[in-house]
Coordinates of N, CA and C in Angstrom, one line a residue:
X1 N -13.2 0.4 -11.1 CA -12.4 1.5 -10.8 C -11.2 1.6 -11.8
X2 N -11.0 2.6 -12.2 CA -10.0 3.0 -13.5 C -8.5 3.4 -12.6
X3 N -7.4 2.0 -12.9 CA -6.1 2.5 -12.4 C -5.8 3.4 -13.3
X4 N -4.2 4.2 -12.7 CA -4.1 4.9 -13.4 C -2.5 4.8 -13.0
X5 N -1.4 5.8 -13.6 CA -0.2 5.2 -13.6 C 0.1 5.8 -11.9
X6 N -0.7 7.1 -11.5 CA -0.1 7.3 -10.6 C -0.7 6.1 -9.0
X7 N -1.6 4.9 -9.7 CA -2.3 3.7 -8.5 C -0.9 2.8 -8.4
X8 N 0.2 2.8 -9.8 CA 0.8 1.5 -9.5 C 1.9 2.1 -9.0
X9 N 2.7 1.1 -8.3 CA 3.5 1.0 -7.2 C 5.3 1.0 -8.8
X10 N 5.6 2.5 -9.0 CA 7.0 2.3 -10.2 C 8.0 1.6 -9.2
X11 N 9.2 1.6 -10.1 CA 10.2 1.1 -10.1 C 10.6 -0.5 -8.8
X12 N 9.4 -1.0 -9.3 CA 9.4 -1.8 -8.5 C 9.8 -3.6 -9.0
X13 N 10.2 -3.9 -8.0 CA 11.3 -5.3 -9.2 C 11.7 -6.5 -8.3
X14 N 11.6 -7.7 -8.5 CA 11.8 -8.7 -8.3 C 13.4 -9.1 -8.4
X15 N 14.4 -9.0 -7.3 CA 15.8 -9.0 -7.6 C 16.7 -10.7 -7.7
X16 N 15.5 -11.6 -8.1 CA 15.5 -13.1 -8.3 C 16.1 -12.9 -9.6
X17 N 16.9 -14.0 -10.3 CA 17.5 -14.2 -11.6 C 19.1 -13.9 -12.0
X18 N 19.6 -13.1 -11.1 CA 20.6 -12.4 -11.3 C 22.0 -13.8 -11.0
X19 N 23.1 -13.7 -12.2 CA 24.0 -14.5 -12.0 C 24.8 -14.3 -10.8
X20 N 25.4 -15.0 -10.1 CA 26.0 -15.2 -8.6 C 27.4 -15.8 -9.6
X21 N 28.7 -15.3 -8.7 CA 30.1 -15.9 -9.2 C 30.2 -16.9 -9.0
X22 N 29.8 -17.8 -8.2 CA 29.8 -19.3 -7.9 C 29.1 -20.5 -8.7
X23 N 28.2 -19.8 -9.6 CA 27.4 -20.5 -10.3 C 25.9 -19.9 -10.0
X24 N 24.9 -20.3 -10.9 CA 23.7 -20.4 -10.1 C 23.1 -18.6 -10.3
X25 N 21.8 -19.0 -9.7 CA 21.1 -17.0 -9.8 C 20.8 -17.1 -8.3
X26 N 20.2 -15.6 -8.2 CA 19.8 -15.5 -7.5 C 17.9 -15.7 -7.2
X27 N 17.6 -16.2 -6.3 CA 16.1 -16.7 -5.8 C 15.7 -15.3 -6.0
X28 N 14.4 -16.1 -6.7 CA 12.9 -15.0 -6.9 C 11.8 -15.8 -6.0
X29 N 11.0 -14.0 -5.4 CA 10.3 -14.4 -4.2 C 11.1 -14.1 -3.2
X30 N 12.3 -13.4 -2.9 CA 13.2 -12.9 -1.5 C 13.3 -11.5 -1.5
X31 N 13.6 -11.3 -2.3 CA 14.1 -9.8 -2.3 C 13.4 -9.1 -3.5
X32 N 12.9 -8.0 -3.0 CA 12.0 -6.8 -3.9 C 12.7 -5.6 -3.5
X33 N 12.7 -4.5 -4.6 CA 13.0 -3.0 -4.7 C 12.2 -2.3 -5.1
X34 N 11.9 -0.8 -4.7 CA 10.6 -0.5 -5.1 C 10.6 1.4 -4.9
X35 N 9.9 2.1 -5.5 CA 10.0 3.4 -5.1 C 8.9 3.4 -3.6
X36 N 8.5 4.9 -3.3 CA 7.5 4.6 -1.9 C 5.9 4.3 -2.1
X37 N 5.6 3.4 -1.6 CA 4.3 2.9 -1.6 C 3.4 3.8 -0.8
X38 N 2.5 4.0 -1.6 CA 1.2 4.6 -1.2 C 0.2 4.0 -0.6
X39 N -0.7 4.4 -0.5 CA -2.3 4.5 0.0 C -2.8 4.0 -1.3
X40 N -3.6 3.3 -1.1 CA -4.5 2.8 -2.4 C -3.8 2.4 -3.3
X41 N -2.7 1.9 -4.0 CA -2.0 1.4 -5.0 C -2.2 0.1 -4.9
X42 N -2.8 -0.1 -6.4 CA -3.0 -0.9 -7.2 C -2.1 -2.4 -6.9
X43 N -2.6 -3.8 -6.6 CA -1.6 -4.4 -7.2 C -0.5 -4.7 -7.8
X44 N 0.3 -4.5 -7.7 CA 1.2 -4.8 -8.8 C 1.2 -6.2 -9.8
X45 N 1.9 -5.8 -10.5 CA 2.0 -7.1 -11.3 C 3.6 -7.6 -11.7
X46 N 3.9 -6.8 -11.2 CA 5.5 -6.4 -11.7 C 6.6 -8.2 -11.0
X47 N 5.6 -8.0 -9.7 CA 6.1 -9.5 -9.0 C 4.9 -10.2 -8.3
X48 N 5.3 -11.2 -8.0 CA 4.3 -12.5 -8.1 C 3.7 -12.9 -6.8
X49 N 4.8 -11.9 -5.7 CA 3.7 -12.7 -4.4 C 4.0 -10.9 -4.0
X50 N 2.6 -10.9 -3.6 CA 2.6 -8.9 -2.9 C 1.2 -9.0 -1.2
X51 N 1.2 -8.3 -0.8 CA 2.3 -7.8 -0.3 C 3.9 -8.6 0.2
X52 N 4.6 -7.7 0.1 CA 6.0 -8.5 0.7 C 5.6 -8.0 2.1
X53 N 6.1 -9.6 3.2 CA 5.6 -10.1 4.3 C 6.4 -9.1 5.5
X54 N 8.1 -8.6 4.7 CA 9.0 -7.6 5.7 C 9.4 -6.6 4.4
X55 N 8.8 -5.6 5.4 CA 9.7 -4.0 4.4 C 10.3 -3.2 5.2
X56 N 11.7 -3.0 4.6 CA 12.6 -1.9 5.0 C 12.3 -0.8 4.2
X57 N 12.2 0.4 5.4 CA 11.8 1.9 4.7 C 12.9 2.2 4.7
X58 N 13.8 2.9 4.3 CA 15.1 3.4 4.3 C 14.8 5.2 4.1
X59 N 13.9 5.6 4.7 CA 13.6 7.1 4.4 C 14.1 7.6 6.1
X60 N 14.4 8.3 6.0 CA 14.5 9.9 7.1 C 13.1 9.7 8.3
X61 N 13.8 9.7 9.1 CA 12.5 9.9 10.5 C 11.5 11.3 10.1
X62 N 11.7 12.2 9.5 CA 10.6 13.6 9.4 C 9.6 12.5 8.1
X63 N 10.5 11.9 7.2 CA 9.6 11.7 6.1 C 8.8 9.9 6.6
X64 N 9.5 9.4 7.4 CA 8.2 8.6 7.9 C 7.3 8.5 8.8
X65 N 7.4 9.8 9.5 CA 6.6 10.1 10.7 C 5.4 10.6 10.0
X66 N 5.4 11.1 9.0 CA 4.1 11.7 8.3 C 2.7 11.0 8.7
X67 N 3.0 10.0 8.0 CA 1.8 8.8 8.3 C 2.1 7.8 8.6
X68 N 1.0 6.6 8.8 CA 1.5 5.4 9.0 C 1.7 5.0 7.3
X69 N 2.4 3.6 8.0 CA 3.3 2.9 6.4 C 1.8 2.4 5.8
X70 N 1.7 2.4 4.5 CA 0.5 2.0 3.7 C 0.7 0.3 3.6
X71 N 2.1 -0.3 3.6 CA 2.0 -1.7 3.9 C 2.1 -2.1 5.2
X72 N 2.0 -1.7 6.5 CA 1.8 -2.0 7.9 C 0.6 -3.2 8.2
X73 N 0.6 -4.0 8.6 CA -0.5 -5.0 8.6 C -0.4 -6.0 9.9
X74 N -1.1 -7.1 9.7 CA -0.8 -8.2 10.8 C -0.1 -9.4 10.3
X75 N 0.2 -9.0 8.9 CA 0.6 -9.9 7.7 C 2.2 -9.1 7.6
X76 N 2.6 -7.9 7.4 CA 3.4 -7.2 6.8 C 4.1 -6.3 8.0
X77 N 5.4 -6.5 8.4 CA 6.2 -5.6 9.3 C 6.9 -5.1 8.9
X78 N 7.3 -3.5 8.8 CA 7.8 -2.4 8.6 C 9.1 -2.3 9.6
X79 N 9.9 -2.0 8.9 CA 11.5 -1.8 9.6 C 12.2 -0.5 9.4
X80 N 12.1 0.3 9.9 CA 12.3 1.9 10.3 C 14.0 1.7 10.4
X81 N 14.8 1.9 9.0 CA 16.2 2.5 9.2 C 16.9 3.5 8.3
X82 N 16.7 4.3 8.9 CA 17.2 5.2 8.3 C 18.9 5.3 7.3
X83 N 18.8 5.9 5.6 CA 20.5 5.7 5.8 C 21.2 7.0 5.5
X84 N 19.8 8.6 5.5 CA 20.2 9.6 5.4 C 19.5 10.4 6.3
X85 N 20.2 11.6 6.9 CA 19.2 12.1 8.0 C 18.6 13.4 7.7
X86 N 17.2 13.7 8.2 CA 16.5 14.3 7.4 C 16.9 15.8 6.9
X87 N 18.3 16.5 7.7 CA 18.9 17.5 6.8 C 19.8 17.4 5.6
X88 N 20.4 15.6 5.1 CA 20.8 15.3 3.9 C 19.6 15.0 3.6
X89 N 18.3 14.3 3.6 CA 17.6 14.2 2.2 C 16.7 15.7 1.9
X90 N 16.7 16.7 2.8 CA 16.5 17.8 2.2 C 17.1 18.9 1.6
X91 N 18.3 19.0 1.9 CA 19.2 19.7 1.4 C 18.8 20.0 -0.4
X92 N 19.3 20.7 -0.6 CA 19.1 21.4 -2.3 C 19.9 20.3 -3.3
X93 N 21.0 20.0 -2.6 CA 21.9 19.2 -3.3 C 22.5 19.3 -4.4
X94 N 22.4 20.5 -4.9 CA 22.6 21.2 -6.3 C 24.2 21.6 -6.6
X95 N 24.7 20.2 -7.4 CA 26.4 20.6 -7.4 C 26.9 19.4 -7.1
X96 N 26.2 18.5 -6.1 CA 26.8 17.1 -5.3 C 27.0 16.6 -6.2
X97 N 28.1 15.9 -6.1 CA 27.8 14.5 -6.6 C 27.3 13.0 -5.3
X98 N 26.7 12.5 -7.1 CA 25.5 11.1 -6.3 C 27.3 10.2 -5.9
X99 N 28.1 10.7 -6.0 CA 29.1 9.5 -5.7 C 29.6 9.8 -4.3
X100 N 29.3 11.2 -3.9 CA 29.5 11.3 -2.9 C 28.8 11.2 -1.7
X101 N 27.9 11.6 -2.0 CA 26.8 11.2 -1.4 C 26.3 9.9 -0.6
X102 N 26.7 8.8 -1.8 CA 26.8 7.3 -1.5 C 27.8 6.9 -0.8
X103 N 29.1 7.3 -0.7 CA 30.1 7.2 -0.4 C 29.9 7.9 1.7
X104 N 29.6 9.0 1.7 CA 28.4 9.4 3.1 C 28.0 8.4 3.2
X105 N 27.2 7.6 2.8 CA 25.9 6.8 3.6 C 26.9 5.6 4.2
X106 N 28.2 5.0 3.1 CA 29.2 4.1 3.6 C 29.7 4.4 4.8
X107 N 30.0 5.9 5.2 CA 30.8 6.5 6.2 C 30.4 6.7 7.4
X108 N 29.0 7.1 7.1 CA 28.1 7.7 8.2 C 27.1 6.4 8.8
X109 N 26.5 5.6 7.7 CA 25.8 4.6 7.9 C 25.7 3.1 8.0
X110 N 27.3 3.2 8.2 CA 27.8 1.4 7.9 C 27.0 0.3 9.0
X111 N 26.5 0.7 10.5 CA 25.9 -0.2 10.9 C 24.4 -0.1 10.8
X112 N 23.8 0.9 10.1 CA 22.9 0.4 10.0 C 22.4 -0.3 8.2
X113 N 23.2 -0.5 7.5 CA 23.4 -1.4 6.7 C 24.1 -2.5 6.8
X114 N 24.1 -3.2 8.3 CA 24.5 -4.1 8.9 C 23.0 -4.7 9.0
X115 N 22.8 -3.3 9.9 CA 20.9 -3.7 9.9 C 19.9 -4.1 9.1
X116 N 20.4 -3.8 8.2 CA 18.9 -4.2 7.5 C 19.5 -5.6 7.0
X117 N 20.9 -6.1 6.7 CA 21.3 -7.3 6.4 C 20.6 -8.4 7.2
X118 N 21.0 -7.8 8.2 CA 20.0 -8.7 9.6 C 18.5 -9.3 9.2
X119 N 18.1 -7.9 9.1 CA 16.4 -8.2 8.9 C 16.3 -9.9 7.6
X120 N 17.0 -8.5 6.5 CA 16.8 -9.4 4.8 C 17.1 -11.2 5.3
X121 N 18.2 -11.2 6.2 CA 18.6 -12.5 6.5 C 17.6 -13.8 6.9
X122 N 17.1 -13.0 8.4 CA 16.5 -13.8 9.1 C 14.6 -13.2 9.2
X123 N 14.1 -12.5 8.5 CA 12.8 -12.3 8.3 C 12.0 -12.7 7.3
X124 N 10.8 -13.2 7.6 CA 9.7 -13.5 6.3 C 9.8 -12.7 5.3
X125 N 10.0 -13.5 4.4 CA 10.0 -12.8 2.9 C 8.9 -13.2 2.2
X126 N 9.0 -12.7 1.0 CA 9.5 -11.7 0.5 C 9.8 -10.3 1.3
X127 N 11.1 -9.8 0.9 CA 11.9 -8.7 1.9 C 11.4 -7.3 0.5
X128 N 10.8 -5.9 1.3 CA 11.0 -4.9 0.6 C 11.7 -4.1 0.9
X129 N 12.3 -3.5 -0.1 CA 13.8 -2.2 0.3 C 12.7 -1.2 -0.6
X130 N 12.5 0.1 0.4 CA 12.6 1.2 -0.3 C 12.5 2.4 0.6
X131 N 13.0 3.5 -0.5 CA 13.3 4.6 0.0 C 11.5 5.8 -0.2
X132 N 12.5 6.8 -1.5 CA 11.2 7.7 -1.9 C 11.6 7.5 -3.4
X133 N 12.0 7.5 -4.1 CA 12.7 7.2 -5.2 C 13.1 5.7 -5.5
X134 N 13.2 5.0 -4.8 CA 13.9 3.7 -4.5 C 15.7 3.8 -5.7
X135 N 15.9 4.9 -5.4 CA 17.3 5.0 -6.8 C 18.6 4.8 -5.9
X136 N 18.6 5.7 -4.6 CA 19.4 6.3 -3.9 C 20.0 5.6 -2.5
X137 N 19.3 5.8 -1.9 CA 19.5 4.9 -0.5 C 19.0 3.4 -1.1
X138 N 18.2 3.2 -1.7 CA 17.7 1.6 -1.9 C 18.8 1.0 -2.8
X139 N 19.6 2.1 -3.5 CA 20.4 1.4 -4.6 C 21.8 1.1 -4.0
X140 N 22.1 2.0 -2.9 CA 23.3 1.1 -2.0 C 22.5 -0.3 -0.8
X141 N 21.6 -0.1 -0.3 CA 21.1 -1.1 0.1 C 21.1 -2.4 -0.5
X142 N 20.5 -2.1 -1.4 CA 20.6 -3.2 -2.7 C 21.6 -3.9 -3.3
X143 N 22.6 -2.8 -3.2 CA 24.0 -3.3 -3.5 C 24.3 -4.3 -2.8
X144 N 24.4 -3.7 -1.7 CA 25.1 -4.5 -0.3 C 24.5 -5.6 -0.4
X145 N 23.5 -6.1 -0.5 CA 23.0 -7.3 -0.1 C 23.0 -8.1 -1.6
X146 N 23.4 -7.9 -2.7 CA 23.3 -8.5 -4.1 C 25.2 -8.6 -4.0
X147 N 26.0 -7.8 -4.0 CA 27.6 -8.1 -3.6 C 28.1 -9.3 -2.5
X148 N 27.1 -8.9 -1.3 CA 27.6 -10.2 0.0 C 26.9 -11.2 -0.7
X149 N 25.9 -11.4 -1.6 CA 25.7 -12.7 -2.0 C 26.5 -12.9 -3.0
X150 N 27.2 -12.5 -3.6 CA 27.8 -13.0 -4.5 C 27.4 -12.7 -5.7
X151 N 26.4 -11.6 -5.9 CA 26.8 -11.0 -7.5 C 27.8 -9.8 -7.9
X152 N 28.1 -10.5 -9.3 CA 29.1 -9.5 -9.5 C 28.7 -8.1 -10.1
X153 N 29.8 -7.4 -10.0 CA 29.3 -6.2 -10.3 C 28.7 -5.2 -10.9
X154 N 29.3 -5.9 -12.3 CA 28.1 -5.7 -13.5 C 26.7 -5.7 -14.3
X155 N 26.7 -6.8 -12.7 CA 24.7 -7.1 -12.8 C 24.4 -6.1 -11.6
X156 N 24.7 -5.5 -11.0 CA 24.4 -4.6 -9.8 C 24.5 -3.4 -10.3
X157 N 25.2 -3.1 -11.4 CA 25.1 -2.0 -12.4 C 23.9 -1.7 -12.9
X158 N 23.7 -2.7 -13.6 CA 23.1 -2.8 -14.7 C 21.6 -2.7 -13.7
X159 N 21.1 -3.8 -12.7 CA 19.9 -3.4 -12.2 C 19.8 -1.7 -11.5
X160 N 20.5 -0.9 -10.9 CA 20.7 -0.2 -10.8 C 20.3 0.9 -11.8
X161 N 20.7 0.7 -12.8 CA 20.8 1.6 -14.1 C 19.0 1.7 -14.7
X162 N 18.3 0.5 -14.5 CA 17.2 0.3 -14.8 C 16.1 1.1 -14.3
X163 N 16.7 1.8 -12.8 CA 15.4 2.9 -12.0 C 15.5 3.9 -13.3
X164 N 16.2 4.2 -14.2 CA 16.0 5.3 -15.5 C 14.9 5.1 -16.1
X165 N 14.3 3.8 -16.1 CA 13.8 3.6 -17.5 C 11.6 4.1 -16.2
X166 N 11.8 4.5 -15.1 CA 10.7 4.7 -13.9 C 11.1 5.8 -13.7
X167 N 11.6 6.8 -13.9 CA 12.1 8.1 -13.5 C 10.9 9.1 -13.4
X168 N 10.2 9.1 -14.6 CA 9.1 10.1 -15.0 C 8.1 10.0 -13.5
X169 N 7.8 8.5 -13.7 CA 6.7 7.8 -12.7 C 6.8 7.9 -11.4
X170 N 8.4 7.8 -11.0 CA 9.0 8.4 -9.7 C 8.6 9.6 -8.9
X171 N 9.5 10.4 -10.3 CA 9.2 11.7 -9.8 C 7.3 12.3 -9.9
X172 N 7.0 11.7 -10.1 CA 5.2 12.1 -10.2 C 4.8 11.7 -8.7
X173 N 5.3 9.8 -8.3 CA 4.7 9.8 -7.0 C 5.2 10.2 -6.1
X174 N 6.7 11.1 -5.8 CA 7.3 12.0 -5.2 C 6.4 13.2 -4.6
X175 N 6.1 13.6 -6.3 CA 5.5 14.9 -6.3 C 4.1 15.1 -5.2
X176 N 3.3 13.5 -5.6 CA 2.6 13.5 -5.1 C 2.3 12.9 -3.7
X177 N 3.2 12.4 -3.3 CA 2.2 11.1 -1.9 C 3.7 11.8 -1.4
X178 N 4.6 12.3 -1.2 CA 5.9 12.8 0.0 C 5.7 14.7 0.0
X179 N 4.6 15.2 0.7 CA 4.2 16.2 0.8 C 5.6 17.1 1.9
X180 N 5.9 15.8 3.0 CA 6.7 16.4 3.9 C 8.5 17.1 3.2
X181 N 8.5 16.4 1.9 CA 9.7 17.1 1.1 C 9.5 18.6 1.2
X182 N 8.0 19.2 0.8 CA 8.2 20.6 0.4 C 8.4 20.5 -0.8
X183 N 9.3 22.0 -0.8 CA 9.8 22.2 -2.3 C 11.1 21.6 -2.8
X184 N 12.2 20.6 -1.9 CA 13.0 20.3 -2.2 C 12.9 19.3 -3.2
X185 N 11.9 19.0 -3.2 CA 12.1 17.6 -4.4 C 11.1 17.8 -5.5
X186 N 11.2 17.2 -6.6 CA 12.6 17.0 -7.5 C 13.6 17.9 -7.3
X187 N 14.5 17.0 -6.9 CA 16.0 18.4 -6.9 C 17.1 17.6 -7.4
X188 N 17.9 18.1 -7.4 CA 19.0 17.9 -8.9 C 19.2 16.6 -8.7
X189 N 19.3 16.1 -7.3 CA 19.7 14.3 -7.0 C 18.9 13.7 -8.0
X190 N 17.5 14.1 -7.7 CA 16.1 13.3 -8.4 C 16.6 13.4 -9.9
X191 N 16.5 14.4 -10.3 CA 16.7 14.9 -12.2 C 18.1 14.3 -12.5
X192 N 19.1 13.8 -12.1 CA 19.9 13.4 -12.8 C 19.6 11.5 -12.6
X193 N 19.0 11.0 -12.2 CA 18.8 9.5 -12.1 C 19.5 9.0 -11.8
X194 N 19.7 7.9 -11.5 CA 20.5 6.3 -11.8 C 21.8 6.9 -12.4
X195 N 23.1 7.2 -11.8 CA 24.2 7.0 -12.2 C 25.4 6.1 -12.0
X196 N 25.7 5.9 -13.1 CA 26.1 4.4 -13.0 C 27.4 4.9 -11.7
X197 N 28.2 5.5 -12.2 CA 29.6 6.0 -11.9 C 29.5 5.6 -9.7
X198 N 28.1 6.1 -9.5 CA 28.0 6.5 -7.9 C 28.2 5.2 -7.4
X199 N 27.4 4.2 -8.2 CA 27.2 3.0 -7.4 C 28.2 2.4 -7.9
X200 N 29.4 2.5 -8.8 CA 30.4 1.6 -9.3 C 31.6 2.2 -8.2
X201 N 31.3 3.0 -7.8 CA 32.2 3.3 -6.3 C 31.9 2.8 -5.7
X202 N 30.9 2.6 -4.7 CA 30.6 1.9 -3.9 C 31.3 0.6 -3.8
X203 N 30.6 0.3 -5.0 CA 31.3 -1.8 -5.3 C 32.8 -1.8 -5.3
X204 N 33.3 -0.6 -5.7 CA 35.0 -0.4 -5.6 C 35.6 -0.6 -4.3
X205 N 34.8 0.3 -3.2 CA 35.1 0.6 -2.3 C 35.1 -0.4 -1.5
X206 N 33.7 -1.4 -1.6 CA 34.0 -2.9 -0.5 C 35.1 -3.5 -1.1
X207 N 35.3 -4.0 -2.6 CA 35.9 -4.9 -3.1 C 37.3 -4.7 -3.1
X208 N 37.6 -3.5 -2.4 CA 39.2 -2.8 -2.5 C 39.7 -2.7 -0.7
X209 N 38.5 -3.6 0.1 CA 38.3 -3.5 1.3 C 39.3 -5.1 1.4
X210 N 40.3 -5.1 2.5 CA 40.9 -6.1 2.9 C 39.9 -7.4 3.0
X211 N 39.6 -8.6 2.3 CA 38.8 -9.5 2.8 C 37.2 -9.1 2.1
X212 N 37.2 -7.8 1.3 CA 36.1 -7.7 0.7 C 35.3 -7.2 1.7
X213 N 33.6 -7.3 0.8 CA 32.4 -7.1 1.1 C 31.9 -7.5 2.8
X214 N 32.4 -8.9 2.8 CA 32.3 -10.0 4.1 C 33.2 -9.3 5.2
X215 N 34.1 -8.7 5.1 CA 34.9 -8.1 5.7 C 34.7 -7.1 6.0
X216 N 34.3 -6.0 5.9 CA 33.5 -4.7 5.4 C 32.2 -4.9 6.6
X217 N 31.7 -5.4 6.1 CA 30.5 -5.6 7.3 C 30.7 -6.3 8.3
X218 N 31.9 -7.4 8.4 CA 31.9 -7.9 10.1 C 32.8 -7.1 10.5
X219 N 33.4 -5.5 9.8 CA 33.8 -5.0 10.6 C 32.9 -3.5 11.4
X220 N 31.9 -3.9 11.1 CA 30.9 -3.2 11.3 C 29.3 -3.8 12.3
X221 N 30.0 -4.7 12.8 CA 29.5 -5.7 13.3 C 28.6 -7.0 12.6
X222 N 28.2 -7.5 11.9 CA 28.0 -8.3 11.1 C 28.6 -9.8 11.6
X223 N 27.7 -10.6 12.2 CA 28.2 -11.8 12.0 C 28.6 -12.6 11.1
X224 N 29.4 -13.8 10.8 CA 29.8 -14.6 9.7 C 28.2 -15.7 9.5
X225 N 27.6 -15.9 10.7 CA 25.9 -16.3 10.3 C 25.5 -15.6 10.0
X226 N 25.0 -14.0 10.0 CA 24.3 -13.8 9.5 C 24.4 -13.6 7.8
X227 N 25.8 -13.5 7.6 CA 26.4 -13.8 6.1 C 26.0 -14.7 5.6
X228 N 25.9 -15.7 6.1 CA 25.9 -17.2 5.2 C 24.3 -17.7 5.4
X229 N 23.2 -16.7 6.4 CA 22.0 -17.1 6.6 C 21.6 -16.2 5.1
X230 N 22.3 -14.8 5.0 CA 21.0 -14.0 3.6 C 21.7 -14.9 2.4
X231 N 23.2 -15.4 2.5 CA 24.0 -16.0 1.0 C 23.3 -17.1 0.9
X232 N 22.8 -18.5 1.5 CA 22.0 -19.1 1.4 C 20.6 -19.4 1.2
X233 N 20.1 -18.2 1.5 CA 18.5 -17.8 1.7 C 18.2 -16.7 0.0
X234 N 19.3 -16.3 -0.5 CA 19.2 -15.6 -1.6 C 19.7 -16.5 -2.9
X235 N 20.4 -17.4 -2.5 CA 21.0 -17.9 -3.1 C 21.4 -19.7 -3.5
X236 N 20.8 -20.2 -2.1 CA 20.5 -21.8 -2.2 C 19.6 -22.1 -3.0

């Protein structure tokens, strides 16, 4: 059978390697990022152990009610949290800014980005984060859990910045496998990409937070274990 670009699974990445302030990288084989997985896609090759054993969907209840998850298994459990609700991810959005936007999901969705810390912490890994895009909701997700371990912010940039170089491939499997969008997507969110500026607020915003990142989330309920179960588990 003839893969084809629209079989493999874009913007999909292994978040092992990345320098930690304390010394040391971060563990590969824990944490994956990824646009939305399909039906029938291909293997990847992109990372070394697949399927990942827990995935966090971070899409809207309209857009995962469609079907069942294509990685659902007896092997693979699916974690339903939403971090925009299905009249922000359809909206036109034409005018927003992605900093605002992101800065919403801080406001509106602080515990359940407690939640998925939870899962990432204490669930069989390899862990997958993704949205429909994997740029937007996966890229503050991703934050959060690359910041509370201890990278700094310039590698959270920079992986961040890299959904550009999968944009084309995105937007194709958008176009194609998220039928429940309609006509809202590609919409201006999608066509301007990966901006660096949105997610360099974000990191602003915990690190300008009394006590930081760690702070930020146990004030959002967050245990000081469940901190030190994902900083060790990502990071021992």
């Amino acid at each position: 059978m003839t893969v084809t670009d629209l079989d493999v699974l874009p913007n999909l990445r292994d978040l092992g390697g990345l320098p930690v302030a304390e010394g040391g990288r971060t563990r590969s084989g824990v944490l994956y990022r990824s646009a939305l997985p399909a039906p029938g896609d291909a293997r990847p090759t992109a990372v070394d152990e697949w399927p990942a054993r827990t995935v966090i969907d971070l899409r809207s209840p309209r857009e995962f009610a469609t079907r069942e998850h294509p990685l659902r298994s007896d092997e693979t459990v699916v974690h339903l949290i939403s971090l925009l609700s299905d009249a922000e991810v359809t909206a036109p959005n034409q005018g927003s800014r992605l900093a605002d936007i992101y800065q919403g999901i801080l406001a509106n969705a602080g515990q359940r980005l407690v939640d998925i810390l939870q899962v990432a912490a204490t669930a069989p890994g390899p862990v997958l984060l993704h949205c429909a895009a994997g740029k937007d909701r996966t890229g503050v997700a991703v934050a959060l859990l690359l910041r509370t371990a201890g990278v700094e912010p310039e590698h959270i940039v920079a992986d961040y910045e890299s959904t550009n170089e999968h944009m084309g491939a995105v937007l194709a499997r958008i176009t194609r496998f998220a039928p429940e969008l309609g006509q809202t997507h590609p919409n201006d969110r999608d066509l301007r990409g990966a901006v660096p500026e949105a997610i360099e607020g974000v990191l602003a915003r915990w690190d300008a937070h009394p006590g930081g990142v760690h702070a930020w989330l146990r004030e959002r309920g967050a245990t000081e274990e469940t901190i030190r179960l994902w900083t060790t588990r990502f990071t021992g």
